[in-house]
Short mmCIF file of C-alpha atoms (C1' of nucleotides) in Angstrom, two decimals:
data_model
loop_
_atom_site.label_atom_id
_atom_site.label_comp_id
_atom_site.label_asym_id
_atom_site.label_seq_id
_atom_site.Cartn_x
_atom_site.Cartn_y
_atom_site.Cartn_z
CA MET A 4 21.33 -82.12 -68.58
CA LYS A 5 21.05 -83.65 -65.16
CA ILE A 6 20.55 -82.41 -61.65
CA ASP A 7 22.09 -83.77 -58.50
CA PRO A 8 19.51 -85.25 -56.11
CA LYS A 9 22.00 -84.99 -53.24
CA SER A 10 22.34 -81.25 -53.53
CA THR A 11 20.69 -79.16 -50.85
CA ALA A 12 19.93 -76.31 -53.22
CA ASP A 13 16.48 -75.55 -54.53
CA LEU A 14 15.40 -77.71 -57.41
CA SER A 15 14.62 -74.60 -59.43
CA ALA A 16 18.13 -73.28 -58.80
CA GLN A 17 19.66 -76.58 -59.88
CA ILE A 18 17.59 -76.70 -63.04
CA ALA A 19 18.37 -73.10 -63.86
CA GLY A 20 22.05 -73.86 -63.34
CA ALA A 21 21.92 -76.88 -65.62
CA ILE A 22 20.28 -74.92 -68.41
CA ARG A 23 22.60 -71.95 -67.87
CA ASP A 24 25.61 -74.22 -68.18
CA ALA A 25 24.20 -75.71 -71.36
CA ILE A 26 23.80 -72.24 -72.83
CA MET A 27 27.22 -71.03 -71.77
CA GLN A 28 28.88 -74.15 -73.04
CA GLY A 29 27.16 -73.81 -76.40
CA ASP A 30 24.98 -76.91 -76.15
CA LEU A 31 22.02 -74.61 -76.62
CA ILE A 32 22.52 -72.01 -79.27
CA VAL A 33 20.97 -68.59 -79.74
CA ASP A 34 17.28 -68.62 -80.72
CA GLU A 35 17.05 -72.34 -80.07
CA ARG A 36 13.79 -73.33 -78.48
CA LEU A 37 13.85 -75.10 -75.17
CA PRO A 38 11.40 -77.95 -74.55
CA SER A 39 8.01 -76.81 -73.30
CA GLU A 40 7.53 -76.38 -69.58
CA ALA A 41 5.61 -79.64 -69.44
CA GLU A 42 8.40 -81.51 -71.23
CA LEU A 43 11.06 -79.99 -69.00
CA ALA A 44 9.02 -80.97 -65.97
CA ASP A 45 9.02 -84.54 -67.26
CA GLN A 46 12.72 -84.55 -68.08
CA PHE A 47 13.78 -83.23 -64.68
CA ALA A 48 11.03 -85.15 -62.88
CA VAL A 49 9.65 -82.06 -61.18
CA SER A 50 6.42 -80.14 -61.36
CA ARG A 51 5.69 -77.37 -63.79
CA PRO A 52 5.77 -74.57 -61.19
CA THR A 53 9.30 -75.63 -60.29
CA VAL A 54 10.33 -75.54 -63.93
CA ARG A 55 8.74 -72.14 -64.25
CA GLU A 56 10.70 -70.79 -61.30
CA ALA A 57 13.87 -72.02 -62.96
CA LEU A 58 12.94 -70.34 -66.24
CA LYS A 59 12.17 -67.07 -64.46
CA ARG A 60 15.64 -67.15 -62.95
CA LEU A 61 17.12 -67.43 -66.41
CA ALA A 62 14.81 -64.74 -67.76
CA ALA A 63 16.03 -62.40 -65.01
CA GLN A 64 19.53 -62.75 -66.42
CA SER A 65 18.25 -62.25 -69.97
CA LEU A 66 19.45 -65.72 -70.88
CA ILE A 67 16.07 -66.72 -72.26
CA ARG A 68 12.93 -65.03 -73.51
CA THR A 69 9.47 -66.56 -73.55
CA GLN A 70 6.63 -66.33 -75.99
CA ARG A 71 3.09 -67.46 -75.60
CA GLY A 72 0.98 -69.27 -78.11
CA ALA A 73 1.09 -72.32 -80.34
CA THR A 74 4.66 -71.91 -81.56
CA GLY A 75 5.75 -70.21 -78.35
CA GLY A 76 8.06 -71.38 -75.63
CA ALA A 77 11.34 -70.40 -74.10
CA PHE A 78 14.13 -69.41 -76.47
CA VAL A 79 17.79 -68.87 -75.84
CA ASN A 80 18.20 -65.14 -75.96
CA ARG A 81 21.00 -63.29 -77.67
CA LEU A 82 22.32 -61.08 -74.91
CA SER A 83 22.02 -57.63 -76.41
CA TYR A 84 24.17 -54.68 -75.43
CA PRO A 85 21.25 -52.84 -73.81
CA ASP A 86 20.46 -55.90 -71.69
CA ALA A 87 24.10 -56.31 -70.75
CA TYR A 88 24.32 -52.60 -69.92
CA ALA A 89 21.28 -52.81 -67.67
CA GLN A 90 22.67 -55.77 -65.77
CA GLN A 91 26.05 -54.16 -65.47
CA ILE A 92 24.52 -51.00 -64.05
CA THR A 93 22.31 -52.85 -61.60
CA THR A 94 25.13 -55.00 -60.30
CA SER A 95 27.67 -52.19 -60.10
CA THR A 96 25.29 -49.80 -58.39
CA LEU A 97 24.33 -52.34 -55.77
CA LEU A 98 27.90 -53.42 -55.20
CA LEU A 99 28.89 -49.85 -54.50
CA SER A 100 25.89 -48.89 -52.41
CA MET A 101 25.89 -51.99 -50.23
CA ASN A 102 29.53 -52.50 -49.41
CA ALA A 103 30.66 -49.31 -47.76
CA ILE A 104 33.05 -48.61 -50.57
CA SER A 105 34.85 -45.33 -50.10
CA PHE A 106 34.35 -42.53 -52.54
CA GLU A 107 38.09 -42.60 -53.19
CA THR A 108 38.10 -46.26 -54.22
CA ALA A 109 35.13 -45.92 -56.55
CA CYS A 110 36.48 -42.70 -58.00
CA GLU A 111 39.92 -44.14 -58.58
CA ALA A 112 38.54 -47.18 -60.38
CA ARG A 113 36.31 -45.10 -62.56
CA TYR A 114 38.91 -42.58 -63.64
CA ALA A 115 41.55 -45.25 -64.17
CA MET A 116 39.21 -46.97 -66.58
CA GLU A 117 38.21 -43.76 -68.28
CA ARG A 118 41.84 -42.90 -68.87
CA ALA A 119 42.10 -46.26 -70.61
CA CYS A 120 39.53 -45.06 -73.12
CA VAL A 121 41.06 -41.67 -73.78
CA PRO A 122 43.88 -42.67 -76.16
CA LEU A 123 41.41 -44.59 -78.30
CA ALA A 124 38.83 -41.82 -78.14
CA ALA A 125 41.41 -39.24 -79.17
CA GLN A 126 42.30 -41.40 -82.13
CA ARG A 127 38.81 -42.32 -83.29
CA ARG A 128 36.49 -39.62 -81.98
CA SER A 129 33.63 -38.94 -84.35
CA ARG A 130 31.66 -35.77 -84.99
CA ASP A 131 28.74 -37.33 -83.13
CA HIS A 132 30.58 -37.98 -79.92
CA LEU A 133 32.18 -34.58 -79.88
CA ALA A 134 28.82 -32.95 -80.53
CA THR A 135 27.29 -34.86 -77.63
CA MET A 136 30.12 -33.81 -75.34
CA ARG A 137 29.78 -30.17 -76.35
CA ALA A 138 26.01 -30.32 -75.93
CA GLU A 139 26.32 -31.72 -72.43
CA ILE A 140 28.90 -29.09 -71.56
CA HIS A 141 26.43 -26.47 -72.71
CA ARG A 142 23.71 -27.99 -70.60
CA GLN A 143 25.95 -28.07 -67.56
CA SER A 144 26.82 -24.42 -67.97
CA GLN A 145 23.25 -23.26 -67.56
CA SER A 146 22.44 -21.74 -64.22
CA GLY A 147 19.47 -22.91 -62.22
CA LEU A 148 20.23 -26.54 -62.90
CA THR A 149 19.48 -28.90 -60.03
CA ASP A 150 22.30 -31.01 -58.66
CA GLU A 151 20.60 -34.13 -60.01
CA ALA A 152 20.37 -32.67 -63.50
CA PHE A 153 23.97 -31.55 -63.33
CA CYS A 154 25.04 -35.05 -62.32
CA ALA A 155 22.96 -36.65 -65.05
CA SER A 156 24.60 -34.41 -67.63
CA ASP A 157 27.98 -35.24 -66.16
CA VAL A 158 27.25 -38.93 -66.64
CA ALA A 159 26.12 -38.30 -70.21
CA PHE A 160 29.33 -36.39 -70.93
CA HIS A 161 31.48 -39.20 -69.63
CA ARG A 162 29.49 -41.81 -71.49
CA ALA A 163 30.06 -39.90 -74.70
CA LEU A 164 33.75 -39.78 -73.90
CA VAL A 165 33.82 -43.52 -73.32
CA ASP A 166 31.77 -44.29 -76.41
CA GLY A 167 34.20 -42.15 -78.38
CA ALA A 168 36.72 -44.96 -78.06
CA GLY A 169 34.59 -46.83 -80.56
CA ASN A 170 34.86 -50.11 -78.75
CA PRO A 171 31.47 -51.46 -77.67
CA VAL A 172 33.01 -53.94 -75.24
CA LEU A 173 34.89 -51.15 -73.54
CA SER A 174 31.71 -49.07 -73.40
CA TYR A 175 29.88 -51.97 -71.84
CA GLN A 176 32.50 -52.40 -69.16
CA LEU A 177 32.69 -48.69 -68.42
CA VAL A 178 29.00 -47.97 -68.25
CA GLY A 179 28.79 -49.71 -64.90
CA ALA A 180 31.65 -47.75 -63.41
CA VAL A 181 30.28 -44.44 -64.60
CA GLU A 182 26.62 -44.98 -63.79
CA ALA A 183 27.23 -46.60 -60.42
CA MET A 184 29.01 -43.46 -59.27
CA GLN A 185 25.93 -41.32 -59.85
CA PRO A 186 24.25 -42.06 -56.52
CA LEU A 187 27.50 -41.14 -54.80
CA MET A 188 27.84 -37.98 -56.86
CA ASN A 189 24.26 -37.06 -56.08
CA MET A 190 25.20 -36.76 -52.44
CA ILE A 191 27.43 -33.85 -53.33
CA THR A 192 26.20 -30.30 -53.35
CA PHE A 193 27.70 -28.53 -56.33
CA THR A 194 28.38 -24.89 -55.72
CA ALA A 195 28.49 -22.51 -58.65
CA ARG A 196 32.25 -22.27 -58.34
CA SER A 197 32.80 -26.06 -58.29
CA ARG A 198 30.51 -26.41 -61.30
CA ASP A 199 32.57 -23.86 -63.16
CA ALA A 200 35.74 -25.78 -62.40
CA ILE A 201 34.23 -29.04 -63.59
CA VAL A 202 32.80 -27.53 -66.75
CA ALA A 203 36.14 -25.89 -67.53
CA LEU A 204 37.84 -29.27 -67.28
CA HIS A 205 35.18 -30.83 -69.45
CA VAL A 206 35.87 -28.19 -72.07
CA ALA A 207 39.58 -28.85 -71.81
CA ILE A 208 39.04 -32.58 -72.21
CA ALA A 209 36.73 -32.15 -75.19
CA ASP A 210 39.26 -29.82 -76.79
CA ALA A 211 42.05 -32.32 -76.31
CA ILE A 212 39.98 -35.11 -77.80
CA ASP A 213 39.06 -32.81 -80.65
CA GLU A 214 42.75 -32.17 -81.31
CA ARG A 215 43.49 -35.89 -81.04
CA ASP A 216 45.79 -35.18 -78.13
CA GLY A 217 45.35 -38.24 -75.96
CA VAL A 218 48.09 -37.33 -73.55
CA ALA A 219 46.62 -33.92 -72.76
CA ALA A 220 43.14 -35.41 -72.40
CA SER A 221 44.49 -37.99 -70.00
CA GLU A 222 46.19 -35.36 -67.87
CA ARG A 223 43.05 -33.25 -67.76
CA LEU A 224 41.02 -36.28 -66.80
CA SER A 225 43.39 -36.76 -63.89
CA ALA A 226 42.86 -33.13 -62.95
CA LEU A 227 39.13 -33.73 -63.03
CA GLU A 228 39.58 -36.74 -60.77
CA ALA A 229 41.53 -34.59 -58.32
CA GLU A 230 38.88 -31.87 -58.48
CA THR A 231 36.10 -34.40 -57.86
CA LEU A 232 37.94 -35.88 -54.91
CA LYS A 233 38.62 -32.45 -53.43
CA LEU A 234 34.99 -31.54 -53.79
CA ALA A 235 33.81 -34.77 -52.19
CA HIS A 236 36.18 -34.30 -49.30
CA SER A 237 35.02 -30.79 -48.59
CA VAL A 238 31.42 -31.98 -48.61
CA PHE A 239 32.12 -34.89 -46.30
CA VAL A 240 34.14 -32.71 -43.95
CA LEU A 241 31.30 -30.21 -43.83
CA ARG A 242 28.79 -32.96 -43.24
CA SER A 243 30.69 -34.65 -40.43
CA ALA A 244 31.28 -31.24 -38.84
CA GLY A 245 27.57 -30.58 -39.03
CA GLN A 246 26.81 -33.71 -37.12
CA MET B 4 5.10 -50.46 -54.08
CA LYS B 5 2.53 -50.67 -56.84
CA ILE B 6 2.26 -52.41 -60.16
CA ASP B 7 0.68 -51.11 -63.30
CA PRO B 8 -2.37 -53.13 -64.36
CA LYS B 9 -2.15 -51.70 -67.87
CA SER B 10 1.30 -53.09 -68.49
CA THR B 11 1.57 -56.05 -70.84
CA ALA B 12 4.51 -57.53 -68.99
CA ASP B 13 4.23 -60.56 -66.79
CA LEU B 14 2.93 -59.91 -63.32
CA SER B 15 5.96 -61.62 -61.84
CA ALA B 16 8.25 -59.32 -63.85
CA GLN B 17 6.37 -56.25 -62.70
CA ILE B 18 6.50 -57.33 -59.07
CA ALA B 19 10.18 -58.16 -59.32
CA GLY B 20 10.76 -54.75 -60.85
CA ALA B 21 8.87 -52.98 -58.09
CA ILE B 22 10.85 -54.74 -55.37
CA ARG B 23 14.11 -54.22 -57.26
CA ASP B 24 13.42 -50.51 -57.50
CA ALA B 25 12.66 -50.38 -53.79
CA ILE B 26 15.97 -52.04 -53.02
CA MET B 27 18.00 -49.87 -55.37
CA GLN B 28 16.35 -46.73 -54.10
CA GLY B 29 17.10 -47.68 -50.52
CA ASP B 30 13.51 -48.17 -49.39
CA LEU B 31 14.50 -51.69 -48.45
CA ILE B 32 17.82 -51.92 -46.69
CA VAL B 33 20.31 -54.77 -46.45
CA ASP B 34 19.19 -57.71 -44.33
CA GLU B 35 15.68 -56.32 -44.08
CA ARG B 36 13.05 -59.01 -44.29
CA LEU B 37 10.45 -58.81 -47.00
CA PRO B 38 6.85 -59.70 -46.17
CA SER B 39 6.11 -63.41 -46.45
CA GLU B 40 5.05 -64.79 -49.80
CA ALA B 41 1.45 -64.94 -48.63
CA GLU B 42 1.52 -61.31 -47.51
CA LEU B 43 3.14 -60.18 -50.75
CA ALA B 44 0.50 -62.09 -52.66
CA ASP B 45 -2.16 -60.16 -50.76
CA GLN B 46 -0.45 -56.81 -51.22
CA PHE B 47 -0.03 -57.21 -54.96
CA ALA B 48 -3.33 -59.04 -55.32
CA VAL B 49 -1.80 -62.04 -57.06
CA SER B 50 -1.34 -65.68 -56.18
CA ARG B 51 1.58 -67.11 -54.31
CA PRO B 52 3.18 -68.85 -57.30
CA THR B 53 3.32 -65.51 -59.09
CA VAL B 54 5.01 -63.92 -56.09
CA ARG B 55 7.43 -66.81 -55.97
CA GLU B 56 8.36 -66.36 -59.62
CA ALA B 57 9.08 -62.72 -58.88
CA LEU B 58 11.25 -63.63 -55.89
CA LYS B 59 13.18 -66.18 -57.94
CA ARG B 60 13.95 -63.48 -60.46
CA LEU B 61 15.42 -61.35 -57.72
CA ALA B 62 17.30 -64.30 -56.26
CA ALA B 63 18.87 -64.92 -59.66
CA GLN B 64 20.37 -61.45 -59.48
CA SER B 65 21.50 -62.04 -55.88
CA LEU B 66 19.27 -59.20 -54.73
CA ILE B 67 17.56 -61.37 -52.13
CA ARG B 68 18.23 -64.60 -50.32
CA THR B 69 15.59 -66.87 -48.81
CA GLN B 70 15.54 -68.88 -45.66
CA ARG B 71 13.12 -71.55 -44.61
CA GLY B 72 11.61 -72.05 -41.23
CA ALA B 73 9.76 -70.10 -38.57
CA THR B 74 11.86 -66.93 -38.74
CA GLY B 75 12.62 -67.45 -42.41
CA GLY B 76 11.58 -65.47 -45.42
CA ALA B 77 13.18 -63.37 -48.13
CA PHE B 78 15.87 -60.93 -47.05
CA VAL B 79 17.55 -58.16 -48.94
CA ASN B 80 20.96 -59.51 -49.74
CA ARG B 81 24.21 -57.63 -49.46
CA LEU B 82 25.70 -58.09 -52.91
CA SER B 83 29.07 -59.64 -52.14
CA TYR B 84 32.13 -59.35 -54.34
CA PRO B 85 32.05 -63.06 -55.25
CA ASP B 86 28.41 -62.76 -56.32
CA ALA B 87 29.15 -59.63 -58.29
CA TYR B 88 32.15 -61.34 -59.90
CA ALA B 89 30.06 -64.32 -60.92
CA GLN B 90 27.41 -62.14 -62.53
CA GLN B 91 30.00 -60.03 -64.26
CA ILE B 92 31.68 -63.10 -65.70
CA THR B 93 28.42 -64.67 -66.85
CA THR B 94 27.22 -61.51 -68.54
CA SER B 95 30.56 -60.65 -70.13
CA THR B 96 31.12 -64.17 -71.41
CA LEU B 97 27.69 -64.35 -72.99
CA LEU B 98 27.95 -60.89 -74.47
CA LEU B 99 31.19 -61.84 -76.17
CA SER B 100 30.16 -65.30 -77.30
CA MET B 101 26.76 -64.33 -78.67
CA ASN B 102 27.45 -61.11 -80.52
CA ALA B 103 30.08 -61.96 -83.06
CA ILE B 104 32.55 -59.65 -81.41
CA SER B 105 35.88 -59.71 -83.13
CA PHE B 106 38.92 -60.93 -81.30
CA GLU B 107 40.50 -57.52 -81.93
CA THR B 108 37.71 -55.62 -80.23
CA ALA B 109 37.65 -57.84 -77.16
CA CYS B 110 41.41 -57.86 -76.94
CA GLU B 111 41.67 -54.10 -77.26
CA ALA B 112 39.11 -53.54 -74.51
CA ARG B 113 40.79 -55.96 -72.19
CA TYR B 114 44.30 -54.63 -72.59
CA ALA B 115 43.17 -51.03 -72.43
CA MET B 116 41.60 -51.77 -69.06
CA GLU B 117 44.58 -53.73 -67.85
CA ARG B 118 46.86 -50.86 -68.69
CA ALA B 119 44.65 -48.74 -66.49
CA CYS B 120 45.57 -50.98 -63.56
CA VAL B 121 49.28 -51.07 -64.15
CA PRO B 122 50.26 -47.67 -62.71
CA LEU B 123 48.40 -48.49 -59.51
CA ALA B 124 49.76 -52.02 -59.37
CA ALA B 125 53.31 -50.75 -59.82
CA GLN B 126 52.77 -48.37 -56.95
CA ARG B 127 51.04 -50.72 -54.53
CA ARG B 128 52.07 -54.25 -55.53
CA SER B 129 52.36 -56.54 -52.54
CA ARG B 130 54.57 -59.54 -51.96
CA ASP B 131 51.51 -61.76 -52.36
CA HIS B 132 50.56 -60.54 -55.80
CA LEU B 133 54.10 -60.72 -57.06
CA ALA B 134 54.44 -64.23 -55.69
CA THR B 135 51.25 -65.29 -57.46
CA MET B 136 52.46 -63.79 -60.71
CA ARG B 137 55.82 -65.55 -60.45
CA ALA B 138 54.14 -68.83 -59.54
CA GLU B 139 51.88 -68.65 -62.58
CA ILE B 140 54.83 -67.80 -64.78
CA HIS B 141 56.54 -70.89 -63.46
CA ARG B 142 53.50 -73.00 -64.17
CA GLN B 143 53.28 -71.64 -67.69
CA SER B 144 56.89 -72.48 -68.38
CA GLN B 145 56.42 -76.17 -67.81
CA SER B 146 56.33 -78.28 -70.93
CA GLY B 147 53.55 -80.74 -71.51
CA LEU B 148 50.91 -78.28 -70.41
CA THR B 149 47.63 -78.46 -72.29
CA ASP B 150 46.41 -75.33 -74.05
CA GLU B 151 43.53 -75.10 -71.60
CA ALA B 152 45.85 -75.23 -68.61
CA PHE B 153 48.13 -72.66 -70.19
CA CYS B 154 45.16 -70.35 -70.76
CA ALA B 155 43.92 -70.86 -67.22
CA SER B 156 47.30 -69.92 -65.87
CA ASP B 157 47.38 -66.92 -68.17
CA VAL B 158 44.07 -65.76 -66.71
CA ALA B 159 45.37 -66.29 -63.18
CA PHE B 160 48.47 -64.23 -63.99
CA HIS B 161 46.42 -61.35 -65.32
CA ARG B 162 44.03 -61.48 -62.40
CA ALA B 163 46.95 -61.20 -60.02
CA LEU B 164 48.20 -58.23 -62.02
CA VAL B 165 44.80 -56.59 -61.79
CA ASP B 166 44.38 -57.36 -58.11
CA GLY B 167 47.79 -55.82 -57.56
CA ALA B 168 46.21 -52.43 -58.10
CA GLY B 169 44.65 -52.91 -54.70
CA ASN B 170 41.29 -51.55 -55.78
CA PRO B 171 38.47 -54.08 -55.37
CA VAL B 172 36.12 -52.11 -57.60
CA LEU B 173 38.68 -52.12 -60.36
CA SER B 174 39.21 -55.85 -59.87
CA TYR B 175 35.50 -56.42 -60.11
CA GLN B 176 35.24 -54.50 -63.37
CA LEU B 177 38.26 -56.22 -64.86
CA VAL B 178 37.41 -59.76 -63.93
CA GLY B 179 34.71 -59.84 -66.60
CA ALA B 180 37.01 -58.58 -69.31
CA VAL B 181 39.75 -61.05 -68.45
CA GLU B 182 37.61 -64.14 -67.87
CA ALA B 183 35.32 -63.56 -70.82
CA MET B 184 38.34 -63.71 -73.12
CA GLN B 185 39.23 -67.21 -72.02
CA PRO B 186 36.85 -69.03 -74.38
CA LEU B 187 38.30 -66.99 -77.23
CA MET B 188 41.84 -67.72 -76.09
CA ASN B 189 41.05 -71.40 -75.82
CA MET B 190 40.46 -71.48 -79.55
CA ILE B 191 44.11 -70.69 -80.08
CA THR B 192 46.73 -73.39 -80.38
CA PHE B 193 49.80 -72.27 -78.50
CA THR B 194 53.00 -73.48 -80.05
CA ALA B 195 56.08 -73.87 -77.89
CA ARG B 196 57.58 -70.78 -79.48
CA SER B 197 54.52 -68.61 -78.91
CA ARG B 198 54.36 -69.78 -75.32
CA ASP B 199 57.96 -68.77 -74.83
CA ALA B 200 57.23 -65.31 -76.19
CA ILE B 201 54.24 -64.87 -73.89
CA VAL B 202 56.07 -66.14 -70.83
CA ALA B 203 58.99 -63.84 -71.56
CA LEU B 204 56.63 -60.89 -71.66
CA HIS B 205 54.99 -62.02 -68.44
CA VAL B 206 58.40 -62.08 -66.81
CA ALA B 207 59.14 -58.62 -68.16
CA ILE B 208 55.85 -57.30 -66.81
CA ALA B 209 56.35 -58.88 -63.40
CA ASP B 210 59.85 -57.41 -63.27
CA ALA B 211 58.58 -53.96 -64.12
CA ILE B 212 55.88 -54.17 -61.47
CA ASP B 213 58.48 -55.40 -59.03
CA GLU B 214 60.64 -52.37 -59.78
CA ARG B 215 57.62 -50.09 -59.50
CA ASP B 216 58.10 -49.05 -63.10
CA GLY B 217 54.58 -48.49 -64.32
CA VAL B 218 55.60 -47.03 -67.65
CA ALA B 219 57.71 -50.02 -68.57
CA ALA B 220 55.01 -52.42 -67.44
CA SER B 221 52.48 -50.58 -69.56
CA GLU B 222 54.69 -50.77 -72.62
CA ARG B 223 55.30 -54.47 -72.11
CA LEU B 224 51.59 -55.04 -71.69
CA SER B 225 51.10 -53.38 -75.06
CA ALA B 226 53.74 -55.69 -76.49
CA LEU B 227 51.82 -58.63 -75.05
CA GLU B 228 48.66 -57.33 -76.66
CA ALA B 229 50.43 -57.14 -80.01
CA GLU B 230 51.83 -60.64 -79.55
CA THR B 231 48.40 -62.02 -78.67
CA LEU B 232 46.84 -60.36 -81.68
CA LYS B 233 49.56 -61.65 -83.98
CA LEU B 234 49.10 -65.14 -82.62
CA ALA B 235 45.34 -65.03 -83.03
CA HIS B 236 45.69 -63.79 -86.59
CA SER B 237 48.03 -66.55 -87.56
CA VAL B 238 45.66 -69.12 -86.11
CA PHE B 239 42.64 -67.67 -87.87
CA VAL B 240 44.52 -67.42 -91.16
CA LEU B 241 45.56 -71.04 -90.83
CA ARG B 242 42.04 -72.07 -89.97
CA SER B 243 40.38 -70.24 -92.83
CA ALA B 244 43.03 -71.64 -95.21
CA GLY B 245 42.30 -75.14 -93.92
CA GLN B 246 38.64 -74.81 -94.74
"C1'" DA C 13 14.95 -73.66 -10.73
"C1'" DG C 14 17.29 -75.28 -14.56
"C1'" DA C 15 18.20 -78.35 -18.37
"C1'" DC C 16 16.39 -81.25 -21.69
"C1'" DT C 17 12.67 -82.90 -24.77
"C1'" DT C 18 8.47 -82.40 -27.26
"C1'" DT C 19 5.15 -79.79 -29.49
"C1'" DT C 20 3.63 -76.19 -32.25
"C1'" DA C 21 3.46 -72.50 -35.48
"C1'" DA C 22 5.26 -70.12 -39.38
"C1'" DA C 23 7.63 -69.97 -43.39
"C1'" DT C 24 9.49 -71.66 -47.77
"C1'" DG C 25 9.72 -75.70 -51.13
"C1'" DT C 26 7.09 -78.68 -54.01
"C1'" DC C 27 3.26 -80.77 -56.21
"C1'" DA C 28 -1.28 -81.52 -58.76
"C1'" DG C 29 -4.82 -79.87 -61.42
"C1'" DA C 30 -7.37 -76.38 -63.48
"C1'" DC C 31 -8.57 -72.40 -66.34
"C1'" DA C 32 -7.35 -68.06 -69.01
"C1'" DA C 33 -5.11 -65.93 -72.80
"C1'" DA C 34 -2.35 -65.72 -76.74
"C1'" DT C 35 -0.92 -67.48 -81.03
"C1'" DA C 36 -0.29 -69.91 -85.26
"C1'" DA C 37 -1.69 -73.62 -87.96
"C1'" DA C 38 -5.42 -76.23 -89.81
"C1'" DA C 39 -10.11 -76.52 -91.29
"C1'" DA C 40 -14.19 -74.63 -93.02
"C1'" DG C 41 -16.80 -71.51 -95.56
"C1'" DT C 42 -17.59 -67.96 -99.07
"C1'" DA D 22 -8.32 -67.69 -103.90
"C1'" DC D 23 -9.41 -65.43 -99.95
"C1'" DT D 24 -11.49 -64.91 -95.49
"C1'" DT D 25 -13.31 -66.70 -91.35
"C1'" DT D 26 -13.63 -70.12 -87.87
"C1'" DT D 27 -11.94 -73.73 -85.33
"C1'" DT D 28 -8.50 -76.12 -82.94
"C1'" DA D 29 -4.28 -77.36 -80.74
"C1'" DT D 30 -0.37 -75.81 -78.25
"C1'" DT D 31 1.97 -73.12 -75.01
"C1'" DT D 32 2.70 -69.80 -71.50
"C1'" DG D 33 0.40 -67.08 -67.62
"C1'" DT D 34 -2.17 -67.41 -63.45
"C1'" DC D 35 -4.92 -69.31 -59.71
"C1'" DT D 36 -6.42 -72.52 -55.95
"C1'" DG D 37 -5.42 -75.73 -52.66
"C1'" DA D 38 -2.72 -79.00 -50.64
"C1'" DC D 39 1.25 -81.30 -48.44
"C1'" DA D 40 6.36 -81.64 -47.22
"C1'" DT D 41 10.25 -79.68 -44.98
"C1'" DT D 42 12.76 -76.66 -42.20
"C1'" DT D 43 13.36 -73.83 -38.33
"C1'" DA D 44 12.90 -71.39 -34.07
"C1'" DA D 45 10.15 -70.45 -30.34
"C1'" DA D 46 6.88 -72.12 -26.92
"C1'" DA D 47 5.29 -75.65 -23.95
"C1'" DG D 48 6.03 -79.45 -21.34
"C1'" DT D 49 8.79 -82.75 -18.52
"C1'" DC D 50 12.23 -84.48 -15.71
"C1'" DT D 51 16.00 -84.05 -12.40
#
DNA sequence: AGACTTTTAAATGTCAGACAAATAAAAAGT
DNA sequence: ACTTTTTATTTGTCTGACATTTAAAAGTCT
């Protein structure tokens, strides 16, 4: 592992990049211990604080974990699903909130991806996933729910739908799309009537999945997309009129 | 912003978390300047190196950027698509390579998501995307291509297909799924015959997109998935027999 | 007065050395 | 043989310093 002295980038960024490359290329394998900070400082001919900054960069991406003590050090971390989920959600949420992405674009992407899960979910759905979906539907039906709670339950319903496909990679990819929409959804005021419409579609989707009817579920998901878009539009129209 | 003195986590991790939360909650807006390292050290009652480690963590996630000089400092960064792409690819690649995910699972997720793009791509495909797809097909058809180059072109073809949907959020989500498969694909030896089969399907897909026939494109994408799976199986069978 | 140069101040980047705290292995004691 | 103590190693944190970059302020010349 070498760093380029001609580069203008921070030394800590260069070192982090070198180690990251080594991990991604397989030169460093999972649970392998990196040299101690002092040794790394020697190898790269930098000070220990600089090495530490590099290691913190990698830790932020869950590429390494550190342990104190005699047999401690920095170890190549196995990127777990929860870690990957968290990163996915952070990145997706920020991408959406910082780039003036229209509700339509985000919504379209999300529902397109969800429809990709539906055929698999219809085929493989388990008792667990169906139970979760029904439970969330029940929660959503209760009156007196805040908009935030309604949205949170909506997210949980859709996550159960996605997880129903039984493909963890697909779940990982989708979690960002679903969760990142929540801040946008939270801007919407859900009237009792619009909640009823959404819940009815949720029921219809759950029923279709239950009956292993992927085509029907897909169509109803599209109807839900249309309903969501309609709702968002009416809110935005109201809001811009209010201004 | 406060940190919890009872927490066992590193101070730098706590500080990074506090600032991250402030950014994600909108308390700090894009391009806003954070206090200087010395001021942050005062506010959090820690030393400057600790603050710096926290800032490096955030920089690793592209949440902030730093600038030297009189008017320099740390600024809340607008997460750009390229940055988001890079993070998505890193995370997806590591997730796949470190978690013993079967080729089938990864392949299924990827093609399910690609099929989600196809109806939109068929509807909106531009001259540019079609040209890119055709160009990559041409490249793939050349003999004497290494397996790596063939795979790279395959990725480029699929990215063009995805981008054809004209939804940047969808592209962002898909880029991880497509790119993360490349290391797995690179393990495959592509015979001349298997290359021909893949290229033929690429042509068929491009044609269908060209004719705005989303259904046909989707079916052919499924055929490509089956072909890829078959190919991978034959390779793995050969390999395990060789051992 | 206006344009150019020099100085200065503020900020990050880097370094050196030190001590604290955690941890496991080795040594000592019972 | 078991428990306790010591010790060595490693990360976590702090202090203080200097280097480098950058823009604004001050100064200088035409």
